[in-house]
Each structure stands twice: as C-alpha cells, then as structure tokens.
PDB file of C-alpha atoms in Angstrom:
ATOM      1  CA  UNK A   1       1.696 -22.219  99.334  1.00  0.00           C
ATOM      2  CA  UNK A   2       2.722 -20.082 102.378  1.00  0.00           C
ATOM      3  CA  UNK A   3       5.763 -20.836 104.268  1.00  0.00           C
ATOM      4  CA  UNK A   4       6.541 -19.551 107.835  1.00  0.00           C
ATOM      5  CA  UNK A   5      10.253 -18.736 108.920  1.00  0.00           C
ATOM      6  CA  UNK A   6      11.157 -17.879 112.564  1.00  0.00           C
ATOM      7  CA  UNK A   7      14.146 -15.627 112.943  1.00  0.00           C
ATOM      8  CA  UNK A   8      15.896 -15.242 116.385  1.00  0.00           C
ATOM      9  CA  UNK A   9      17.306 -11.798 115.453  1.00  0.00           C
ATOM     10  CA  UNK A  10      16.245  -8.619 113.618  1.00  0.00           C
ATOM     11  CA  UNK A  11      19.402  -9.006 111.339  1.00  0.00           C
ATOM     12  CA  UNK A  12      18.573 -12.404 110.416  1.00  0.00           C
ATOM     13  CA  UNK A  13      14.821 -11.317 109.651  1.00  0.00           C
ATOM     14  CA  UNK A  14      16.083  -8.224 107.703  1.00  0.00           C
ATOM     15  CA  UNK A  15      18.346 -10.383 105.644  1.00  0.00           C
ATOM     16  CA  UNK A  16      15.541 -12.848 104.783  1.00  0.00           C
ATOM     17  CA  UNK A  17      13.244 -10.107 103.776  1.00  0.00           C
ATOM     18  CA  UNK A  18      15.982  -8.384 101.623  1.00  0.00           C
ATOM     19  CA  UNK A  19      16.595 -11.677  99.784  1.00  0.00           C
ATOM     20  CA  UNK A  20      13.019 -12.814  99.079  1.00  0.00           C
ATOM     21  CA  UNK A  21      10.780 -10.172  97.490  1.00  0.00           C
ATOM     22  CA  UNK A  22       7.920 -12.431  98.238  1.00  0.00           C
ATOM     23  CA  UNK A  23       8.545 -12.511 101.989  1.00  0.00           C
ATOM     24  CA  UNK A  24       6.457 -10.583 104.493  1.00  0.00           C
ATOM     25  CA  UNK A  25       7.057  -9.760 108.181  1.00  0.00           C
ATOM     26  CA  UNK A  26       4.165 -10.897 110.390  1.00  0.00           C
ATOM     27  CA  UNK A  27       3.861  -9.063 113.659  1.00  0.00           C
ATOM     28  CA  UNK A  28       0.579  -9.259 115.580  1.00  0.00           C
ATOM     29  CA  UNK A  29      -1.090 -10.403 112.216  1.00  0.00           C
ATOM     30  CA  UNK A  30      -3.995  -8.014 111.985  1.00  0.00           C
ATOM     31  CA  UNK A  31      -3.089  -7.042 108.698  1.00  0.00           C
ATOM     32  CA  UNK A  32      -1.261 -10.000 107.111  1.00  0.00           C
ATOM     33  CA  UNK A  33      -3.601 -12.680 108.532  1.00  0.00           C
ATOM     34  CA  UNK A  34      -6.655 -10.839 107.235  1.00  0.00           C
ATOM     35  CA  UNK A  35      -5.257 -11.123 103.758  1.00  0.00           C
ATOM     36  CA  UNK A  36      -4.476 -14.945 104.359  1.00  0.00           C
ATOM     37  CA  UNK A  37      -7.995 -15.655 105.821  1.00  0.00           C
ATOM     38  CA  UNK A  38      -9.609 -13.753 102.901  1.00  0.00           C
ATOM     39  CA  UNK A  39      -7.595 -15.538 100.255  1.00  0.00           C
ATOM     40  CA  UNK A  40      -5.663 -12.533  98.890  1.00  0.00           C
ATOM     41  CA  UNK A  41      -2.342 -13.848 100.152  1.00  0.00           C
ATOM     42  CA  UNK A  42      -1.832 -17.510  99.201  1.00  0.00           C
ATOM     43  CA  UNK A  43       1.853 -17.869  98.349  1.00  0.00           C
ATOM     44  CA  UNK A  44       5.258 -16.656  99.786  1.00  0.00           C
ATOM     45  CA  UNK A  45       7.136 -16.717 103.088  1.00  0.00           C
ATOM     46  CA  UNK A  46       5.755 -15.151 106.419  1.00  0.00           C
ATOM     47  CA  UNK A  47       8.675 -14.069 108.744  1.00  0.00           C
ATOM     48  CA  UNK A  48       8.224 -14.011 112.478  1.00  0.00           C
ATOM     49  CA  UNK A  49      10.821 -12.408 114.895  1.00  0.00           C
ATOM     50  CA  UNK A  50      11.471 -13.475 118.392  1.00  0.00           C
ATOM     51  CA  UNK A  51      14.273 -10.872 119.122  1.00  0.00           C
ATOM     52  CA  UNK A  52      13.322  -9.176 122.335  1.00  0.00           C
ATOM     53  CA  UNK A  53      14.513  -5.841 120.966  1.00  0.00           C
ATOM     54  CA  UNK A  54      11.551  -6.096 118.562  1.00  0.00           C
ATOM     55  CA  UNK A  55       8.961  -5.661 121.617  1.00  0.00           C
ATOM     56  CA  UNK A  56      11.141  -3.418 123.743  1.00  0.00           C
ATOM     57  CA  UNK A  57       9.765  -0.278 125.324  1.00  0.00           C
ATOM     58  CA  UNK A  58      12.551   2.411 126.298  1.00  0.00           C
ATOM     59  CA  UNK A  59      10.393   5.269 127.627  1.00  0.00           C
ATOM     60  CA  UNK A  60      12.341   6.374 130.650  1.00  0.00           C
ATOM     61  CA  UNK A  61      14.114   9.352 129.276  1.00  0.00           C
ATOM     62  CA  UNK A  62      13.602  12.424 127.200  1.00  0.00           C
ATOM     63  CA  UNK A  63      14.066  10.396 124.022  1.00  0.00           C
ATOM     64  CA  UNK A  64      11.545   7.389 123.613  1.00  0.00           C
ATOM     65  CA  UNK A  65      12.177   4.279 121.497  1.00  0.00           C
ATOM     66  CA  UNK A  66       9.530   1.695 120.819  1.00  0.00           C
ATOM     67  CA  UNK A  67      10.148  -1.518 119.129  1.00  0.00           C
ATOM     68  CA  UNK A  68       8.123  -2.036 116.098  1.00  0.00           C
ATOM     69  CA  UNK A  69       6.566  -5.261 117.723  1.00  0.00           C
ATOM     70  CA  UNK A  70       5.250  -3.299 120.784  1.00  0.00           C
ATOM     71  CA  UNK A  71       1.587  -3.716 120.860  1.00  0.00           C
ATOM     72  CA  UNK A  72      -1.237  -1.214 121.573  1.00  0.00           C
ATOM     73  CA  UNK A  73      -2.051  -2.991 124.772  1.00  0.00           C
ATOM     74  CA  UNK A  74       1.652  -2.561 125.789  1.00  0.00           C
ATOM     75  CA  UNK A  75       1.486   1.203 125.170  1.00  0.00           C
ATOM     76  CA  UNK A  76      -1.745   1.283 127.183  1.00  0.00           C
ATOM     77  CA  UNK A  77       0.133  -0.532 130.121  1.00  0.00           C
ATOM     78  CA  UNK A  78       2.902   2.040 130.275  1.00  0.00           C
ATOM     79  CA  UNK A  79       2.289   4.944 132.673  1.00  0.00           C
ATOM     80  CA  UNK A  80       5.224   6.679 131.045  1.00  0.00           C
ATOM     81  CA  UNK A  81       3.349   6.643 127.691  1.00  0.00           C
ATOM     82  CA  UNK A  82       0.121   8.167 129.083  1.00  0.00           C
ATOM     83  CA  UNK A  83       0.179  10.914 126.521  1.00  0.00           C
ATOM     84  CA  UNK A  84      -0.074   8.127 123.761  1.00  0.00           C
ATOM     85  CA  UNK A  85      -3.002   6.286 125.486  1.00  0.00           C
ATOM     86  CA  UNK A  86      -5.809   8.064 123.574  1.00  0.00           C
ATOM     87  CA  UNK A  87      -4.426   7.040 120.166  1.00  0.00           C
ATOM     88  CA  UNK A  88      -3.722   3.466 121.235  1.00  0.00           C
ATOM     89  CA  UNK A  89      -7.178   3.099 122.695  1.00  0.00           C
ATOM     90  CA  UNK A  90      -8.746   4.105 119.477  1.00  0.00           C
ATOM     91  CA  UNK A  91      -7.335   1.053 117.844  1.00  0.00           C
ATOM     92  CA  UNK A  92     -10.132  -1.672 117.601  1.00  0.00           C
ATOM     93  CA  UNK A  93     -11.168  -3.362 120.867  1.00  0.00           C
ATOM     94  CA  UNK A  94      -9.072  -5.238 123.530  1.00  0.00           C
ATOM     95  CA  UNK A  95      -8.469  -8.315 121.285  1.00  0.00           C
ATOM     96  CA  UNK A  96      -7.163  -6.291 118.450  1.00  0.00           C
ATOM     97  CA  UNK A  97      -5.100  -4.165 120.724  1.00  0.00           C
ATOM     98  CA  UNK A  98      -3.546  -7.231 122.231  1.00  0.00           C
ATOM     99  CA  UNK A  99      -2.129  -8.083 118.757  1.00  0.00           C
ATOM    100  CA  UNK A 100      -1.951  -4.746 116.788  1.00  0.00           C
ATOM    101  CA  UNK A 101       1.749  -3.487 116.541  1.00  0.00           C
ATOM    102  CA  UNK A 102       3.227  -0.047 116.196  1.00  0.00           C
ATOM    103  CA  UNK A 103       5.010  -1.361 113.209  1.00  0.00           C
ATOM    104  CA  UNK A 104       1.890  -2.800 111.627  1.00  0.00           C
ATOM    105  CA  UNK A 105       0.021   0.613 112.110  1.00  0.00           C
ATOM    106  CA  UNK A 106       2.732   2.118 110.062  1.00  0.00           C
ATOM    107  CA  UNK A 107       1.716   0.099 107.077  1.00  0.00           C
ATOM    108  CA  UNK A 108      -2.076   0.218 107.647  1.00  0.00           C
ATOM    109  CA  UNK A 109      -3.877   1.569 104.605  1.00  0.00           C
ATOM    110  CA  UNK A 110      -6.224   4.522 104.757  1.00  0.00           C
ATOM    111  CA  UNK A 111      -8.481   4.991 106.615  1.00  0.00           C
ATOM    112  CA  UNK A 112      -6.675   2.870 109.133  1.00  0.00           C
ATOM    113  CA  UNK A 113      -3.499   4.043 110.891  1.00  0.00           C
ATOM    114  CA  UNK A 114      -4.627   6.297 113.558  1.00  0.00           C
ATOM    115  CA  UNK A 115      -1.615   5.556 115.891  1.00  0.00           C
ATOM    116  CA  UNK A 116       0.780   6.715 113.179  1.00  0.00           C
ATOM    117  CA  UNK A 117      -1.131   9.974 112.950  1.00  0.00           C
ATOM    118  CA  UNK A 118      -0.047  10.663 116.620  1.00  0.00           C
ATOM    119  CA  UNK A 119       3.614   9.520 115.806  1.00  0.00           C
ATOM    120  CA  UNK A 120       3.402  12.047 112.889  1.00  0.00           C
ATOM    121  CA  UNK A 121       2.537  14.928 115.193  1.00  0.00           C
ATOM    122  CA  UNK A 122       5.442  13.993 117.415  1.00  0.00           C
ATOM    123  CA  UNK A 123       7.855  14.121 114.441  1.00  0.00           C
ATOM    124  CA  UNK A 124       8.904  10.415 115.012  1.00  0.00           C
ATOM    125  CA  UNK A 125      11.646   8.680 113.185  1.00  0.00           C
ATOM    126  CA  UNK A 126      11.421   5.137 111.862  1.00  0.00           C
ATOM    127  CA  UNK A 127      14.412   2.843 112.312  1.00  0.00           C
ATOM    128  CA  UNK A 128      14.777   0.609 109.361  1.00  0.00           C
ATOM    129  CA  UNK A 129      17.296  -2.104 108.733  1.00  0.00           C
ATOM    130  CA  UNK A 130      18.097  -3.186 105.279  1.00  0.00           C
ATOM    131  CA  UNK A 131      19.627  -6.683 104.964  1.00  0.00           C
ATOM    132  CA  UNK A 132      22.253  -7.613 107.504  1.00  0.00           C
ATOM    133  CA  UNK A 133      23.542  -3.990 107.821  1.00  0.00           C
ATOM    134  CA  UNK A 134      22.970  -1.694 110.611  1.00  0.00           C
ATOM    135  CA  UNK A 135      19.781   0.203 111.101  1.00  0.00           C
ATOM    136  CA  UNK A 136      19.073   3.810 110.005  1.00  0.00           C
ATOM    137  CA  UNK A 137      16.586   6.349 111.133  1.00  0.00           C
ATOM    138  CA  UNK A 138      14.361   8.339 108.717  1.00  0.00           C
ATOM    139  CA  UNK A 139      11.668  10.802 109.342  1.00  0.00           C
ATOM    140  CA  UNK A 140       8.257   9.275 109.476  1.00  0.00           C
ATOM    141  CA  UNK A 141       7.023  11.614 106.827  1.00  0.00           C
ATOM    142  CA  UNK A 142       9.685  10.376 104.400  1.00  0.00           C
ATOM    143  CA  UNK A 143       8.894   6.788 105.296  1.00  0.00           C
ATOM    144  CA  UNK A 144       5.267   7.341 104.490  1.00  0.00           C
ATOM    145  CA  UNK A 145       6.017   8.704 101.189  1.00  0.00           C
ATOM    146  CA  UNK A 146       8.111   5.694 100.174  1.00  0.00           C
ATOM    147  CA  UNK A 147       6.200   3.059 101.971  1.00  0.00           C
ATOM    148  CA  UNK A 148       4.135   1.787  99.160  1.00  0.00           C
ATOM    149  CA  UNK A 149       6.976   1.613  96.759  1.00  0.00           C
ATOM    150  CA  UNK A 150       8.605  -1.213  98.822  1.00  0.00           C
ATOM    151  CA  UNK A 151      12.057  -2.038  99.303  1.00  0.00           C
ATOM    152  CA  UNK A 152      12.529   0.071 102.356  1.00  0.00           C
ATOM    153  CA  UNK A 153      13.673  -2.794 104.706  1.00  0.00           C
ATOM    154  CA  UNK A 154      12.679  -4.054 108.154  1.00  0.00           C
ATOM    155  CA  UNK A 155      11.084  -1.494 110.522  1.00  0.00           C
ATOM    156  CA  UNK A 156      12.688  -2.385 113.823  1.00  0.00           C
ATOM    157  CA  UNK A 157      11.559   0.648 116.077  1.00  0.00           C
ATOM    158  CA  UNK A 158      10.182   4.190 116.215  1.00  0.00           C
ATOM    159  CA  UNK A 159      11.956   7.091 117.972  1.00  0.00           C
ATOM    160  CA  UNK A 160      10.412  10.524 119.238  1.00  0.00           C
ATOM    161  CA  UNK A 161      11.114  13.129 121.800  1.00  0.00           C
ATOM    162  CA  UNK A 162       8.887  12.932 124.852  1.00  0.00           C
ATOM    163  CA  UNK A 163       6.487  16.057 125.001  1.00  0.00           C
ATOM    164  CA  UNK A 164       7.572  18.376 127.816  1.00  0.00           C
ATOM    165  CA  UNK A 165       3.918  18.315 128.874  1.00  0.00           C
ATOM    166  CA  UNK A 166       1.902  15.236 128.264  1.00  0.00           C
ATOM    167  CA  UNK A 167      -1.320  17.545 127.655  1.00  0.00           C
ATOM    168  CA  UNK A 168       0.641  19.150 124.670  1.00  0.00           C
ATOM    169  CA  UNK A 169      -0.446  16.130 122.609  1.00  0.00           C
ATOM    170  CA  UNK A 170      -4.045  16.095 121.680  1.00  0.00           C
ATOM    171  CA  UNK A 171      -5.808  13.465 119.736  1.00  0.00           C
ATOM    172  CA  UNK A 172      -9.233  13.040 118.140  1.00  0.00           C
ATOM    173  CA  UNK A 173     -10.770  10.221 116.180  1.00  0.00           C
ATOM    174  CA  UNK A 174     -14.091  10.730 114.254  1.00  0.00           C
ATOM    175  CA  UNK A 175     -15.967   7.486 113.612  1.00  0.00           C
ATOM    176  CA  UNK A 176     -19.655   6.505 113.113  1.00  0.00           C
ATOM    177  CA  UNK A 177     -19.376   3.540 115.468  1.00  0.00           C
ATOM    178  CA  UNK A 178     -17.829   4.365 118.965  1.00  0.00           C
ATOM    179  CA  UNK A 179     -15.650   3.525 120.529  1.00  0.00           C
ATOM    180  CA  UNK A 180     -13.813   1.287 118.103  1.00  0.00           C
ATOM    181  CA  UNK A 181     -15.212   2.093 114.673  1.00  0.00           C
ATOM    182  CA  UNK A 182     -13.122   2.797 111.440  1.00  0.00           C
ATOM    183  CA  UNK A 183     -12.061   6.356 111.192  1.00  0.00           C
ATOM    184  CA  UNK A 184     -13.865   8.985 109.126  1.00  0.00           C
ATOM    185  CA  UNK A 185     -10.796  10.983 109.963  1.00  0.00           C
ATOM    186  CA  UNK A 186      -8.420  11.572 112.840  1.00  0.00           C
ATOM    187  CA  UNK A 187      -6.423  14.498 114.087  1.00  0.00           C
ATOM    188  CA  UNK A 188      -3.292  14.750 116.355  1.00  0.00           C
ATOM    189  CA  UNK A 189      -1.838  17.948 117.507  1.00  0.00           C
ATOM    190  CA  UNK A 190       1.447  18.570 119.320  1.00  0.00           C
ATOM    191  CA  UNK A 191       1.044  22.121 120.812  1.00  0.00           C
ATOM    192  CA  UNK A 192       3.807  23.201 123.096  1.00  0.00           C
ATOM    193  CA  UNK A 193       3.466  26.616 124.661  1.00  0.00           C
ATOM    194  CA  UNK A 194       6.173  29.277 125.521  1.00  0.00           C
ATOM    195  CA  UNK A 195       5.075  32.343 127.126  1.00  0.00           C
ATOM    196  CA  UNK A 196       1.557  31.602 126.603  1.00  0.00           C
ATOM    197  CA  UNK A 197       1.929  31.225 122.700  1.00  0.00           C
ATOM    198  CA  UNK A 198       2.184  28.122 120.455  1.00  0.00           C
ATOM    199  CA  UNK A 199       5.787  27.388 119.807  1.00  0.00           C
ATOM    200  CA  UNK A 200       6.557  24.860 116.988  1.00  0.00           C
ATOM    201  CA  UNK A 201       3.072  23.274 116.579  1.00  0.00           C
ATOM    202  CA  UNK A 202       2.778  20.114 114.708  1.00  0.00           C
ATOM    203  CA  UNK A 203      -0.543  18.953 113.287  1.00  0.00           C
ATOM    204  CA  UNK A 204      -1.305  15.600 111.589  1.00  0.00           C
ATOM    205  CA  UNK A 205      -4.337  14.242 109.919  1.00  0.00           C
ATOM    206  CA  UNK A 206      -5.500  10.649 109.097  1.00  0.00           C
ATOM    207  CA  UNK A 207      -7.939   9.579 106.198  1.00  0.00           C
ATOM    208  CA  UNK A 208      -7.415  12.962 104.622  1.00  0.00           C
ATOM    209  CA  UNK A 209      -4.815  11.663 102.024  1.00  0.00           C
ATOM    210  CA  UNK A 210      -3.716   8.257 100.986  1.00  0.00           C
ATOM    211  CA  UNK A 211      -1.358   8.214 104.005  1.00  0.00           C
ATOM    212  CA  UNK A 212      -1.251  10.440 107.361  1.00  0.00           C
ATOM    213  CA  UNK A 213      -0.144  13.987 106.374  1.00  0.00           C
ATOM    214  CA  UNK A 214       1.115  17.047 108.185  1.00  0.00           C
ATOM    215  CA  UNK A 215      -1.216  20.053 108.152  1.00  0.00           C
ATOM    216  CA  UNK A 216       1.554  22.670 107.445  1.00  0.00           C
ATOM    217  CA  UNK A 217      -0.749  25.485 106.754  1.00  0.00           C
ATOM    218  CA  UNK A 218      -2.371  25.167 110.034  1.00  0.00           C
ATOM    219  CA  UNK A 219       0.964  24.864 111.759  1.00  0.00           C
ATOM    220  CA  UNK A 220       1.845  28.173 110.065  1.00  0.00           C
ATOM    221  CA  UNK A 221      -1.033  30.122 111.331  1.00  0.00           C
ATOM    222  CA  UNK A 222      -0.667  28.853 114.851  1.00  0.00           C
ATOM    223  CA  UNK A 223       3.057  29.519 115.237  1.00  0.00           C
ATOM    224  CA  UNK A 224       3.623  32.212 117.883  1.00  0.00           C
ATOM    225  CA  UNK A 225       0.039  32.777 118.486  1.00  0.00           C
ATOM    226  CA  UNK A 226      -2.012  32.437 121.610  1.00  0.00           C
ATOM    227  CA  UNK A 227      -4.348  29.664 121.207  1.00  0.00           C
ATOM    228  CA  UNK A 228      -7.394  31.861 121.427  1.00  0.00           C
ATOM    229  CA  UNK A 229     -10.640  32.185 119.362  1.00  0.00           C
ATOM    230  CA  UNK A 230      -8.795  34.243 116.648  1.00  0.00           C
ATOM    231  CA  UNK A 231      -6.128  31.590 116.186  1.00  0.00           C
ATOM    232  CA  UNK A 232      -8.486  28.763 116.178  1.00  0.00           C
ATOM    233  CA  UNK A 233     -10.636  30.461 113.455  1.00  0.00           C
ATOM    234  CA  UNK A 234      -7.525  31.057 111.443  1.00  0.00           C
ATOM    235  CA  UNK A 235      -6.662  27.386 111.744  1.00  0.00           C
ATOM    236  CA  UNK A 236     -10.061  26.309 110.750  1.00  0.00           C
ATOM    237  CA  UNK A 237      -9.853  28.375 107.610  1.00  0.00           C
ATOM    238  CA  UNK A 238      -6.602  26.814 106.724  1.00  0.00           C
ATOM    239  CA  UNK A 239      -7.631  23.289 107.697  1.00  0.00           C
ATOM    240  CA  UNK A 240      -8.186  21.766 104.203  1.00  0.00           C
ATOM    241  CA  UNK A 241      -5.003  22.949 102.599  1.00  0.00           C
ATOM    242  CA  UNK A 242      -3.063  20.014 101.121  1.00  0.00           C
ATOM    243  CA  UNK A 243      -5.889  17.519 101.908  1.00  0.00           C
ATOM    244  CA  UNK A 244      -6.894  14.786  99.319  1.00  0.00           C
ATOM    245  CA  UNK A 245      -9.576  12.575 101.048  1.00  0.00           C
ATOM    246  CA  UNK A 246     -11.066   9.728  99.281  1.00  0.00           C
ATOM    247  CA  UNK A 247     -14.674   8.558  99.205  1.00  0.00           C
ATOM    248  CA  UNK A 248     -15.057   5.098 100.559  1.00  0.00           C
ATOM    249  CA  UNK A 249     -17.393   2.826 102.339  1.00  0.00           C
ATOM    250  CA  UNK A 250     -16.916   4.950 105.674  1.00  0.00           C
ATOM    251  CA  UNK A 251     -17.411   8.487 104.312  1.00  0.00           C
ATOM    252  CA  UNK A 252     -17.446  10.527 101.156  1.00  0.00           C
ATOM    253  CA  UNK A 253     -14.716  13.094 100.216  1.00  0.00           C
ATOM    254  CA  UNK A 254     -17.346  15.806 100.597  1.00  0.00           C
ATOM    255  CA  UNK A 255     -18.247  14.773 104.075  1.00  0.00           C
ATOM    256  CA  UNK A 256     -14.710  14.479 105.345  1.00  0.00           C
ATOM    257  CA  UNK A 257     -13.970  17.987 103.903  1.00  0.00           C
ATOM    258  CA  UNK A 258     -16.976  19.387 105.634  1.00  0.00           C
ATOM    259  CA  UNK A 259     -16.346  17.984 109.105  1.00  0.00           C
ATOM    260  CA  UNK A 260     -12.473  18.324 109.326  1.00  0.00           C
ATOM    261  CA  UNK A 261     -12.453  22.076 110.133  1.00  0.00           C
ATOM    262  CA  UNK A 262     -15.110  21.556 112.665  1.00  0.00           C
ATOM    263  CA  UNK A 263     -13.259  18.926 114.590  1.00  0.00           C
ATOM    264  CA  UNK A 264      -9.827  20.640 114.216  1.00  0.00           C
ATOM    265  CA  UNK A 265     -11.451  23.689 115.884  1.00  0.00           C
ATOM    266  CA  UNK A 266     -12.906  21.530 118.735  1.00  0.00           C
ATOM    267  CA  UNK A 267      -9.636  19.927 119.345  1.00  0.00           C
ATOM    268  CA  UNK A 268      -7.740  23.182 119.463  1.00  0.00           C
ATOM    269  CA  UNK A 269     -10.220  24.484 121.898  1.00  0.00           C
ATOM    270  CA  UNK A 270      -9.745  21.623 124.143  1.00  0.00           C
ATOM    271  CA  UNK A 271     -13.293  20.200 123.772  1.00  0.00           C
ATOM    272  CA  UNK A 272     -13.789  16.572 124.595  1.00  0.00           C
ATOM    273  CA  UNK A 273     -14.298  14.147 121.792  1.00  0.00           C
TER     274      UNK A 273
END
C-alpha cells in the first residue's frame, strides 16, 4: 500500500528519499497521481515537502533561482519571468498549471516536458540534494542524461541567467489540439544579438529524442551570423542533426522530421506560432 510522509525541510525529504528506494516525491501530483489513479503505482512512500524554499521565486537579479515546487501558474503570475510565460502557458489548462511544477516537468516523459525545453535553451542548472548533505548544481543537459537511471537525489531548484533582452528567448509548441494539446514537438531558442549578429545561440528541441536535446548543429551555423534568410536556410538544413524522434499516438517519426525544419525556420524568422 501507499504511505504518505510529510517533511518540513528539504534536507529531511532528501534524506528520506535517499534511504527508501521506493519513495517518490509528490509535488503538484500531475505525474505521480496519474500513476496512482491508473493503478501503476500501488506500493511505496509518497513524500510531500512543506519547506517554503521549495516554492520560492528569486527573480529580481541577473541570476534567477526557482524552487522545484514553483508551479506554472506562479511563473505566469510573475512579471519578472515574462520571457518564460509562453512555455509556462503551453502546459495544459489552468487547472493543470495551478498544480504542475517546474521540478515535475524536468521528469516528464516525452512528448511532455515543454517547459524543460525552454530551460535547456537558457542553459539552466539543476540544484540537487542527496541525503542530508548540501545541494549541488549540475547542468540541465547532464541531469537529463542521468535522469532515468535514478539515484540523482532530490531536485530542489533550477538556476539560470536572465536573458539581457526578454525577446531573445523564443518558444514554439506544435500540437494538434490548441491551445493545450500534447506536443508534436517544441522548440526554444535563446538568440542574443551583438552588433546585429547572433552571439552564442542556444537551441533546444522537445519530442525529438527521448529527452529534450540541444540542437548544436543549428547553433554552430547561426553563430556570428546575422539572422537573415541565408542563416535561417542554413539552420533549416542542419535542423535534424542529432534528432531521434519516436512514433507515438501523437505523431509519427516521419511527420516530426518533416515539420521540424519548417517550424524552426518560422521561429527564427519571428513568425507568430
């Protein structure tokens, strides 16, 4: 049977998770409770955290830290996080956004996890606490590579640098049902400009591999170029390098490969979704 444990601090929760391999953290419940309700999760311990730090938003400076328990609705309520409103708004409807957390989105299986795609384009770091020790920050890309192996610890927060210009972060989600359908694919692009040329672009895809991935080939062709038709065409030609999309109930591998270059070009050109 399932047992529920309430922890007053992040350290207590991390220690409990480290000592019980059957324990799972429950934040908003949009992932865990679905497994409970559908009978896939019937035994173990569900861990709840009441530590205020878990839901804390520190967005006033150049470096932003968001607690793993911060919900999509909380992101949308913050004017300082306006550059993240598009990916947050893409997560379900209002009821889901009131519950869905940033930490939970990091663990969402493909084709979910659209908010994580935006964090990957921002080169976010994930703060993880193992047992009763202190937390450590690891690149989100490394976290995603190790996520499904387990044993990482308790995710307590994400950290990233604020874009100098909010418009530098672009996001596009392609779904069959709008505005809150499951993603066929999603794209996030951080495109800072220096002297009219792209400087250190970061492009990320969702639903084009088992976890969100960086589009490094696209980043290379855009680096140092003006964001003109020639650069966009070069990015389009490099769009599929490194992609491993799956066929699922939402879309086929073929379809995802066909439409990704089209939507990448539209995003880079600044076209409305």
